[in-house]
Short mmCIF file of N, CA and C in Angstrom, two decimals:
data_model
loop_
_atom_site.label_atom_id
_atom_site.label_comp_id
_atom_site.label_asym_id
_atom_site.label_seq_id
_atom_site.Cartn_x
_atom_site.Cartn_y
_atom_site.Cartn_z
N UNK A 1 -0.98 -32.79 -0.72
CA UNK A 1 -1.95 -33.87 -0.62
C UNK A 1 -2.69 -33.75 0.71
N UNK A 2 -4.05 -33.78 0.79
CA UNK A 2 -4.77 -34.02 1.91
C UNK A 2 -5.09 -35.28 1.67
N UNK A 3 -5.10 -35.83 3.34
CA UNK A 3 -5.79 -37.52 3.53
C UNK A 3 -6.86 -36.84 4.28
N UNK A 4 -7.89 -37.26 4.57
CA UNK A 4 -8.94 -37.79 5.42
C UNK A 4 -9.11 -38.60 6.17
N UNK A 5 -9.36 -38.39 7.60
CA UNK A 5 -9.02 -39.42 8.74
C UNK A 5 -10.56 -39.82 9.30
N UNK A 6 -11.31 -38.99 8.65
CA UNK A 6 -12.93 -39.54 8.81
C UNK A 6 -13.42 -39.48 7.71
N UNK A 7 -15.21 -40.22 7.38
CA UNK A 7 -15.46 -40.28 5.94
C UNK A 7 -16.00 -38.80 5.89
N UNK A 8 -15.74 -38.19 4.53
CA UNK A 8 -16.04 -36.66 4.52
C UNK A 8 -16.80 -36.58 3.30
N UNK A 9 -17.65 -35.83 3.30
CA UNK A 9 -18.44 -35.24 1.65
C UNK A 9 -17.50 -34.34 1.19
N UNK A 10 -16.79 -33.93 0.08
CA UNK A 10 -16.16 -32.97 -0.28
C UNK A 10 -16.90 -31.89 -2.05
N UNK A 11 -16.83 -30.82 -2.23
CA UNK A 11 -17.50 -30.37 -3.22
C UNK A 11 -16.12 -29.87 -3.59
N UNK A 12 -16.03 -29.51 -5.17
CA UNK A 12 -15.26 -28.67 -5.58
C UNK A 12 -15.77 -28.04 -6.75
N UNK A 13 -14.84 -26.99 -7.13
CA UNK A 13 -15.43 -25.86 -8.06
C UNK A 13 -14.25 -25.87 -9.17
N UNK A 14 -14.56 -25.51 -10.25
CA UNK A 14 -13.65 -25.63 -11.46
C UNK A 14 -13.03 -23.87 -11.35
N UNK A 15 -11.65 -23.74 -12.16
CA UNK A 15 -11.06 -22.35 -11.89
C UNK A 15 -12.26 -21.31 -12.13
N UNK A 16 -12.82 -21.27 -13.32
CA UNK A 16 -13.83 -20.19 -13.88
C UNK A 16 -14.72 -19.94 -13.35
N UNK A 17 -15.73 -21.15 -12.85
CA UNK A 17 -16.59 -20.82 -11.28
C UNK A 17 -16.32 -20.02 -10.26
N UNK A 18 -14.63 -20.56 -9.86
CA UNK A 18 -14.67 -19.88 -8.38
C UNK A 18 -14.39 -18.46 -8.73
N UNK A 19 -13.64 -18.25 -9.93
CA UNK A 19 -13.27 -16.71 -10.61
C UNK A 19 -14.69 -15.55 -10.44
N UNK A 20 -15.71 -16.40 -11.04
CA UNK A 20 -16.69 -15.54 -11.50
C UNK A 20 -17.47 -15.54 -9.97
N UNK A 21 -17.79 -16.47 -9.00
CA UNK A 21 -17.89 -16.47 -7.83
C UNK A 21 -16.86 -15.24 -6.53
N UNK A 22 -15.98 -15.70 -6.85
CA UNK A 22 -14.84 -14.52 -6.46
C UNK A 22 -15.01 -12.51 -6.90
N UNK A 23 -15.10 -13.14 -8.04
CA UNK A 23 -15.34 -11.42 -8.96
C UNK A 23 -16.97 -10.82 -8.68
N UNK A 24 -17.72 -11.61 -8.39
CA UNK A 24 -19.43 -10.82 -7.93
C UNK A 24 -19.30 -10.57 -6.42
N UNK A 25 -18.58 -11.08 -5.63
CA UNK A 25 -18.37 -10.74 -4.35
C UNK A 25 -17.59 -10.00 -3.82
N UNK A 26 -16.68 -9.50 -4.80
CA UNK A 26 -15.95 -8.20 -5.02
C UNK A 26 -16.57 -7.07 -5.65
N UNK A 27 -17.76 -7.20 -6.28
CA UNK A 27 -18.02 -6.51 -7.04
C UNK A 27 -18.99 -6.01 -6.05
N UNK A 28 -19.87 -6.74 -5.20
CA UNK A 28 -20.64 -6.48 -4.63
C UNK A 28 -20.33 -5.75 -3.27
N UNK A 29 -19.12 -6.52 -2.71
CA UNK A 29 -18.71 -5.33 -1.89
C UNK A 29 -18.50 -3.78 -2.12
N UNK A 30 -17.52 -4.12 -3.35
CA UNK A 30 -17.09 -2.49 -3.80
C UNK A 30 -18.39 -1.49 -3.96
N UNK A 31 -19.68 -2.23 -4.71
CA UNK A 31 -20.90 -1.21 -5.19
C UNK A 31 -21.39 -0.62 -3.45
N UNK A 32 -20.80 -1.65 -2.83
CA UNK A 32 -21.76 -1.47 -1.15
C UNK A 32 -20.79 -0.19 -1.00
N UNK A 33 -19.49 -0.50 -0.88
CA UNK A 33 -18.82 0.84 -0.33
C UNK A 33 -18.79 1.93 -1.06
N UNK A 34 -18.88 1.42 -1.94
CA UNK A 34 -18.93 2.77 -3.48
C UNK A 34 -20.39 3.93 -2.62
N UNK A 35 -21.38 2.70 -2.41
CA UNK A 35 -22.73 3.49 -2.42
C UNK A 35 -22.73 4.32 -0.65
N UNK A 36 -21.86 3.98 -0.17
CA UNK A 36 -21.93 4.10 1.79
C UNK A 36 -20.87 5.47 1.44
N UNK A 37 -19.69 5.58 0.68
CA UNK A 37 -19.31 6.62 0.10
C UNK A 37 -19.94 8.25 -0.10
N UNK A 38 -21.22 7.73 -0.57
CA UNK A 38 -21.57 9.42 -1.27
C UNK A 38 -22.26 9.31 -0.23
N UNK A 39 -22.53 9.01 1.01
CA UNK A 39 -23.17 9.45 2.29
C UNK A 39 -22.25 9.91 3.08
N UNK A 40 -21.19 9.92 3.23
CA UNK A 40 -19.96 10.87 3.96
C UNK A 40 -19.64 12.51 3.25
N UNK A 41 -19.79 13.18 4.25
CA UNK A 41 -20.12 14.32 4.13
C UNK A 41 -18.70 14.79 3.60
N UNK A 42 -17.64 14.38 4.19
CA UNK A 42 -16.26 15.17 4.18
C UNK A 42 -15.84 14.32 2.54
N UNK A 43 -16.45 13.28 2.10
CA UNK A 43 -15.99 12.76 0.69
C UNK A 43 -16.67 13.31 -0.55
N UNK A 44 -17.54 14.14 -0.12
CA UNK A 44 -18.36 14.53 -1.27
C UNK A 44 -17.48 15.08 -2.25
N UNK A 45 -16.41 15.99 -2.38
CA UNK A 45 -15.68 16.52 -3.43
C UNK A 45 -15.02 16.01 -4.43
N UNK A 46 -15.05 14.23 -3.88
CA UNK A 46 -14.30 13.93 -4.84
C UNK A 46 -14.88 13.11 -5.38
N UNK A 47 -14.27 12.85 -6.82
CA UNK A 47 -14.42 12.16 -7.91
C UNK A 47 -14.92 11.38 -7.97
N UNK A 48 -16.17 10.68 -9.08
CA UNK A 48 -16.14 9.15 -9.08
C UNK A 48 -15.39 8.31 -8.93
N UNK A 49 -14.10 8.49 -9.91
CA UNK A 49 -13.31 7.87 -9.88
C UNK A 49 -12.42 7.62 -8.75
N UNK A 50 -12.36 8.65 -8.20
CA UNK A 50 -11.52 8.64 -6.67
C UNK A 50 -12.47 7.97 -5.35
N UNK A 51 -13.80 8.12 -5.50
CA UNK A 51 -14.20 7.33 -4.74
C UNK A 51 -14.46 6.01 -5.52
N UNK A 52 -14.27 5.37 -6.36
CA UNK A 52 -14.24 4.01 -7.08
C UNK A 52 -12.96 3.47 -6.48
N UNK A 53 -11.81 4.21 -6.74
CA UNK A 53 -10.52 4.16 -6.05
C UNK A 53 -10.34 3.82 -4.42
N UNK A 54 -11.34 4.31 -3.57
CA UNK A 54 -11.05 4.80 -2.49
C UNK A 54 -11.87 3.43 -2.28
N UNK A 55 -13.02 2.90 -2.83
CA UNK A 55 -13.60 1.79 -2.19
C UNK A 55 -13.05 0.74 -2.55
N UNK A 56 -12.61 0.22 -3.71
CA UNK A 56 -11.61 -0.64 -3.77
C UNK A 56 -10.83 -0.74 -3.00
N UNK A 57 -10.66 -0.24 -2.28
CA UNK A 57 -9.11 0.00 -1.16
C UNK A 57 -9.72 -0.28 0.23
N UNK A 58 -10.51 -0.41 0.44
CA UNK A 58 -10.91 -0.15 1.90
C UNK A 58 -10.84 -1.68 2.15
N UNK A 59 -11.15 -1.87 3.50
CA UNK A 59 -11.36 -3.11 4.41
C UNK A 59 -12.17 -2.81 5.62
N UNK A 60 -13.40 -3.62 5.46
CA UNK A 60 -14.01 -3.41 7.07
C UNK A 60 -13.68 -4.25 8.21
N UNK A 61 -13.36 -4.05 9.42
CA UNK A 61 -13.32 -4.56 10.42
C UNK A 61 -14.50 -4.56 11.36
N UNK A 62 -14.21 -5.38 11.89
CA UNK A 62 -15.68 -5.14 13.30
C UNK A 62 -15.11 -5.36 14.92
N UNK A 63 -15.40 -4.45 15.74
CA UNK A 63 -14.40 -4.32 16.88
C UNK A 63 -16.23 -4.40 18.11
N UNK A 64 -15.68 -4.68 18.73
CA UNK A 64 -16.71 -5.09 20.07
C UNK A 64 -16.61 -4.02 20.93
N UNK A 65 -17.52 -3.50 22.13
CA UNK A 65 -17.51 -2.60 22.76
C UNK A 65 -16.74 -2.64 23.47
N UNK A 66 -16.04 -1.19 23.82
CA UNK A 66 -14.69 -1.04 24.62
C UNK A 66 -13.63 -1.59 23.76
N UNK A 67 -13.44 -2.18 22.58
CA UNK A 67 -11.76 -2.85 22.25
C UNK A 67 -11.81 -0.97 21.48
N UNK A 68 -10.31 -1.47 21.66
CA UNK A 68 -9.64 -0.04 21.40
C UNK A 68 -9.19 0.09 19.70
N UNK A 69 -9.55 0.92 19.03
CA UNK A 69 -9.15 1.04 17.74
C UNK A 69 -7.90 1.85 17.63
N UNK A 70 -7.50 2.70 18.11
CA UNK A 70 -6.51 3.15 18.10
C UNK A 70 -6.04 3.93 19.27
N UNK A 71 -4.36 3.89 19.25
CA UNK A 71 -4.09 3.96 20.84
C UNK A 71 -3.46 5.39 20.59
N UNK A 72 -3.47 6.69 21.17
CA UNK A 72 -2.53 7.74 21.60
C UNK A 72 -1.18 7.39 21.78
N UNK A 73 -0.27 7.97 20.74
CA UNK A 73 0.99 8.09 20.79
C UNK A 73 1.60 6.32 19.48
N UNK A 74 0.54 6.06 19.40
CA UNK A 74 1.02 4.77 18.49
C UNK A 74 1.57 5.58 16.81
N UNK A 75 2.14 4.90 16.02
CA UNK A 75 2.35 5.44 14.63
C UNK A 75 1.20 5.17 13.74
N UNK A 76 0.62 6.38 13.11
CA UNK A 76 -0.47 5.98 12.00
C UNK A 76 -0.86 5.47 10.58
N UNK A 77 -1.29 4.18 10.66
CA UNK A 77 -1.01 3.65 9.24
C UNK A 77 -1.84 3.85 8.92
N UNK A 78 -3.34 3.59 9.20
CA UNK A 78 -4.67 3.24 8.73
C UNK A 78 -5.72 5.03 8.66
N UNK A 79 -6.36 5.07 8.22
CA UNK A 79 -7.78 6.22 7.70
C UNK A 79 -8.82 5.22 8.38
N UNK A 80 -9.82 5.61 9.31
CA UNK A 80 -10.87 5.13 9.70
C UNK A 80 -11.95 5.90 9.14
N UNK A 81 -12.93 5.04 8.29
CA UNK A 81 -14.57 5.70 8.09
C UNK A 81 -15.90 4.96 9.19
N UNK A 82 -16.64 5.25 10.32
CA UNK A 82 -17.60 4.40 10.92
C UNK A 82 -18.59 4.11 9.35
N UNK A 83 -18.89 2.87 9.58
CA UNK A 83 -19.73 2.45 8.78
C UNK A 83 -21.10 2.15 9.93
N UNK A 84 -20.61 1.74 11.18
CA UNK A 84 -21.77 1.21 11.66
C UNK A 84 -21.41 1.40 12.99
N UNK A 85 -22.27 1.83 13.94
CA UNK A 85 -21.68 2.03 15.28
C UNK A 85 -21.13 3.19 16.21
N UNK A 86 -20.76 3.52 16.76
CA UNK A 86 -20.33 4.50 17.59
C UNK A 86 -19.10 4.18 18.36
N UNK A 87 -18.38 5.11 18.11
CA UNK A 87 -16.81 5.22 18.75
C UNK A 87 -16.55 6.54 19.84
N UNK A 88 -15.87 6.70 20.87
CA UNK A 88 -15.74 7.60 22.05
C UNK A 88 -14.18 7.91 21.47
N UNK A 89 -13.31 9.20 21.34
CA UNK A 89 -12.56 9.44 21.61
C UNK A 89 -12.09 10.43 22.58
N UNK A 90 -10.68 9.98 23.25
CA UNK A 90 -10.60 10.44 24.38
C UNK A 90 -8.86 10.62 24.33
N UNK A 91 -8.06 11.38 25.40
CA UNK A 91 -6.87 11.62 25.34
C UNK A 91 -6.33 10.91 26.88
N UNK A 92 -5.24 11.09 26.94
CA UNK A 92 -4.79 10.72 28.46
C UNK A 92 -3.91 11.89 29.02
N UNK A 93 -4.38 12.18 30.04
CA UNK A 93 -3.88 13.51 30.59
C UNK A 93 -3.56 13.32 32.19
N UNK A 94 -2.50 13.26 32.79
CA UNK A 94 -1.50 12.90 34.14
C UNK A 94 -2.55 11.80 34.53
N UNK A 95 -2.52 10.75 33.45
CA UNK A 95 -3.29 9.45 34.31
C UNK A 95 -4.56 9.24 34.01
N UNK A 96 -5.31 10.34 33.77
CA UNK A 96 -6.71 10.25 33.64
C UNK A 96 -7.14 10.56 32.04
N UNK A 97 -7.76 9.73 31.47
CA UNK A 97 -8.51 9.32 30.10
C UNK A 97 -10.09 10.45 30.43
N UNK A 98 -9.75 11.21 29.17
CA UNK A 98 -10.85 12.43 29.17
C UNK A 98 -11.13 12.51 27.93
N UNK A 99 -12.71 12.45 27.62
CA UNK A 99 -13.48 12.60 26.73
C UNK A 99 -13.21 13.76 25.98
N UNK A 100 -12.34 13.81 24.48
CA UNK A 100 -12.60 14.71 23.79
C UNK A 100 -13.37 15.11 22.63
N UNK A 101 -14.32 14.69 22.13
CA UNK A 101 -15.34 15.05 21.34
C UNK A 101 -16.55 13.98 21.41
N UNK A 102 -17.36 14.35 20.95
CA UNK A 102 -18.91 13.32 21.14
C UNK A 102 -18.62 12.46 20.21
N UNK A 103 -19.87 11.69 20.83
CA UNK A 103 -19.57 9.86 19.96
C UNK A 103 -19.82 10.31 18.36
N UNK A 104 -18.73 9.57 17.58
CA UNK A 104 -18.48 9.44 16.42
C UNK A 104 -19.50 8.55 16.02
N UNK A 105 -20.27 8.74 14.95
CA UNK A 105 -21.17 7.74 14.50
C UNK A 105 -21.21 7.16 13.06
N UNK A 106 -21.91 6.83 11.96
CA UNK A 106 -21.84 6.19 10.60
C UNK A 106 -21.52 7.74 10.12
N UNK A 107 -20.71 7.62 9.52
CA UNK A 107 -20.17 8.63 8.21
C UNK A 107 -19.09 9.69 8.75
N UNK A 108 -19.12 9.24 9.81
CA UNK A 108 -17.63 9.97 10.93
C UNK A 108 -16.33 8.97 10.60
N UNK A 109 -15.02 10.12 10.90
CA UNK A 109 -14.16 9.44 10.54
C UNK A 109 -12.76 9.83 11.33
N UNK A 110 -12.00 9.17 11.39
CA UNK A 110 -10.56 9.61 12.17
C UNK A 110 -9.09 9.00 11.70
N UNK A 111 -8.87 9.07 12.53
CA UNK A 111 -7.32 8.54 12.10
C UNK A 111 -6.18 9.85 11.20
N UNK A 112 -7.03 10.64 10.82
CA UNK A 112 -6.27 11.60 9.64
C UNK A 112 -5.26 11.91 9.72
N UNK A 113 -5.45 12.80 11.51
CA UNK A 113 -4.11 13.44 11.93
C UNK A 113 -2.96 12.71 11.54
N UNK A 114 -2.94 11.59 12.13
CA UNK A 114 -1.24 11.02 12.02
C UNK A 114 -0.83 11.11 10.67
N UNK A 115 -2.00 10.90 9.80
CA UNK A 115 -1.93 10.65 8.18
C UNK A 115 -1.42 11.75 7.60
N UNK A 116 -2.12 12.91 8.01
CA UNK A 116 -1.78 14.38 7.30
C UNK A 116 -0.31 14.49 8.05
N UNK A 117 -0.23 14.70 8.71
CA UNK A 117 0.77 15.51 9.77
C UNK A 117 2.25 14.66 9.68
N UNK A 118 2.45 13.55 9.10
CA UNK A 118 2.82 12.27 10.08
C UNK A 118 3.33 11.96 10.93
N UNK A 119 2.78 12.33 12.22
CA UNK A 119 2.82 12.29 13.29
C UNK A 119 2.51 11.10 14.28
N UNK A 120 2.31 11.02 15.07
CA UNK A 120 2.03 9.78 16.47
C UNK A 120 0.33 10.11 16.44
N UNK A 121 -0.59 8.73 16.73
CA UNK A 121 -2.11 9.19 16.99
C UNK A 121 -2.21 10.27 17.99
N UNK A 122 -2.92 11.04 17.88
CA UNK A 122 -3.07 12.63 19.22
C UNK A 122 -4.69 11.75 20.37
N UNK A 123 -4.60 10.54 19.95
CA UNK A 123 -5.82 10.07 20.82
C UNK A 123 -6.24 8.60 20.80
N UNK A 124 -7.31 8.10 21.86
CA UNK A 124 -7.36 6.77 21.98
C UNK A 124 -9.13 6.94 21.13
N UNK A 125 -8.81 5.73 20.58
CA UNK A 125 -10.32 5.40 20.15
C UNK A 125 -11.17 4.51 20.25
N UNK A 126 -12.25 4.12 20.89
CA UNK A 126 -12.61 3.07 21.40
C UNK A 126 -14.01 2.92 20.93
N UNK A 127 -14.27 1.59 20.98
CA UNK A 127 -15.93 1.03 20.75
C UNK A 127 -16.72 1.28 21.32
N UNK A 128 -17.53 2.39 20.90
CA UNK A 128 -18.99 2.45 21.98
C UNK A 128 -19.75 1.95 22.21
N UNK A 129 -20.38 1.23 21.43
CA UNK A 129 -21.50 0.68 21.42
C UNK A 129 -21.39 -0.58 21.12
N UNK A 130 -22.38 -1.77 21.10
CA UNK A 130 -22.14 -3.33 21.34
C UNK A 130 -21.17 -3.38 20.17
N UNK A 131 -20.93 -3.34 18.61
CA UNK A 131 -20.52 -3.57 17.80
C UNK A 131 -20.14 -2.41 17.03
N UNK A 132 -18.93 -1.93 16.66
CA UNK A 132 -19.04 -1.12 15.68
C UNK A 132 -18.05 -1.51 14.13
N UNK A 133 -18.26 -1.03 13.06
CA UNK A 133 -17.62 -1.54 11.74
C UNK A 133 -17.09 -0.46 11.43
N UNK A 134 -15.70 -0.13 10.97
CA UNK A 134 -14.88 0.84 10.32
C UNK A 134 -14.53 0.21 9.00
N UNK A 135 -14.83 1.23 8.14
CA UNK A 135 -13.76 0.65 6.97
C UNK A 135 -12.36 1.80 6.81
N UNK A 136 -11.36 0.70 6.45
CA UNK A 136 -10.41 1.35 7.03
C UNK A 136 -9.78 1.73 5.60
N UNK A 137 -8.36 2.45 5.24
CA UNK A 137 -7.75 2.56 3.93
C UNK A 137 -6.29 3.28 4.48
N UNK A 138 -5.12 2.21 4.04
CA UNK A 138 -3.93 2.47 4.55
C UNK A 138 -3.32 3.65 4.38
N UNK A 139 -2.45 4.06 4.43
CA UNK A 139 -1.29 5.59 4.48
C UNK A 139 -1.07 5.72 3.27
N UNK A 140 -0.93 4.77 2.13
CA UNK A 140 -0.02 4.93 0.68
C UNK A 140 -1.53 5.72 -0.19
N UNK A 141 -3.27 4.89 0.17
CA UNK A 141 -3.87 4.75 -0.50
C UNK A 141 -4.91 6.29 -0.02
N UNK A 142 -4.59 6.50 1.00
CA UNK A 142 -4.92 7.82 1.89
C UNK A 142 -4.59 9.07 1.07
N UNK A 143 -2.94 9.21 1.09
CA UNK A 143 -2.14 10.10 0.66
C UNK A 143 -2.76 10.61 -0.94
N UNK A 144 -3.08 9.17 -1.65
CA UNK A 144 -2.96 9.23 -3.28
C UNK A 144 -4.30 9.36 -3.50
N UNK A 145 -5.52 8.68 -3.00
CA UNK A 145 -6.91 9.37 -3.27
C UNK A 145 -7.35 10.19 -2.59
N UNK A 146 -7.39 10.61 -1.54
CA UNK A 146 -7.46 11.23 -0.25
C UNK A 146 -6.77 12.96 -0.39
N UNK A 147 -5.77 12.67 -1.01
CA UNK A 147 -4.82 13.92 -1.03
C UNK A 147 -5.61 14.90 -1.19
N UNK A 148 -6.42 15.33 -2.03
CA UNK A 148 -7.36 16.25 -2.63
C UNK A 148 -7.87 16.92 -1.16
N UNK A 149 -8.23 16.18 0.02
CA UNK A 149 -9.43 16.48 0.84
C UNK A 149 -8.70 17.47 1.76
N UNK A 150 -7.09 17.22 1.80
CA UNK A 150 -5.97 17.78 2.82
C UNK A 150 -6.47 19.38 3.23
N UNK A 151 -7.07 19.79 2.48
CA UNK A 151 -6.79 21.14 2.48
C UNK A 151 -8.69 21.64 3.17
N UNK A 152 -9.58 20.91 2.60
CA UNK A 152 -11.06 20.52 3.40
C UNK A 152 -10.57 20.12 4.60
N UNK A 153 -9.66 19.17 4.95
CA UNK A 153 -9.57 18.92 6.11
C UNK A 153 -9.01 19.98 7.43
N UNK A 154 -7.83 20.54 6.95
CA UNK A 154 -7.40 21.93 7.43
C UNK A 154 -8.11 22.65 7.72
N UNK A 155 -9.19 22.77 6.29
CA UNK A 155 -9.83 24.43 6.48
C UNK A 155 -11.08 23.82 7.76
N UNK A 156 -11.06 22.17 7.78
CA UNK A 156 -12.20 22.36 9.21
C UNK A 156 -11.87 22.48 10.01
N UNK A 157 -11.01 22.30 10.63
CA UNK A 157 -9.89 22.68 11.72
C UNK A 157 -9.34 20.64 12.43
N UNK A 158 -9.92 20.28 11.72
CA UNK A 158 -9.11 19.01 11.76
C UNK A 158 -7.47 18.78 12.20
N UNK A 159 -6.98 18.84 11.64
CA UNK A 159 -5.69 19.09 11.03
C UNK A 159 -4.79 20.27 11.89
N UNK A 160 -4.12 19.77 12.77
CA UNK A 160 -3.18 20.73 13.40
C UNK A 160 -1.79 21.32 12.13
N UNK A 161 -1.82 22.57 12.06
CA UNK A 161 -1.74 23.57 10.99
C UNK A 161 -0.45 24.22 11.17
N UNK A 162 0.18 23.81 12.22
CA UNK A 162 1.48 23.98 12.90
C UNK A 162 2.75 23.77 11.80
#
């Protein structure tokens, strides 16, 4: 039970409204990621269906400049895709944080290593620019649509082969 302790306007929606309200805003996300999909270069091989799969699954976040997306030496759950923005990754070496590859931008992606390998992150990742958006897709959902790319990913030299 809610009371009201001031006078309030309240609206409500019947189950089937909020359903069909609920289901176009899912739908509409998914077509967005579905369609931001066949613009990533390293996803092109796979499937409709695997990228239908793969966008269903995702989640975007939005991180502010400088917050850290992922830390060196942490355990890897998450697949990062930039949707929007620019990210710096960098390593830490006797103290000092050193730039290892150029800014990551829309259709760049990271996180893999720990994913492939399963290993500890090999790096820190941070917000470059005022705002950036990742959509992200966990370890279980990585492994099972994703699996296919393991070997694209290797042959780019991604993927420590050890």
């Amino acid at each position: 039970t809610i009371q009201a302790t001031t006078e309030v306007i309240t609206w409500s929606l019947d189950r089937t409204t909020f359903k069909t309200i609920m289901e176009k805003s899912a739908k509409g996300s998914n077509d967005k990621n579905r369609a931001f999909l066949d613009q990533v270069p390293i996803l092109e091989s796979l499937s409709d269906m695997e990228k239908m799969q793969l966008a269903d699954a995702l989640k975007s976040t939005t991180y502010a400049a400088g917050d850290v997306i992922i830390k060196e030496g942490d355990d890897g759950a998450e697949f990062f895709i930039v949707e929007a923005g620019e990210v710096v990754c960098t390593k830490t070496k006797e103290g000092v944080e050193t730039e290892v590859s150029a800014l990551l931008g829309t259709g760049s992606y990271f996180g893999e290593l720990a994913l492939l390998n399963d290993d500890k992150r090999q790096a820190n990742v941070k917000a470059a620019s005022e705002t950036v958006t990742c959509l992200t897709v966990d370890r279980a959902t990585f492994k099972r649509v994703l699996g296919p790319l393991e070997n694209i990913m290797k042959d780019t030299k991604y993927v420590d082969k050890a």
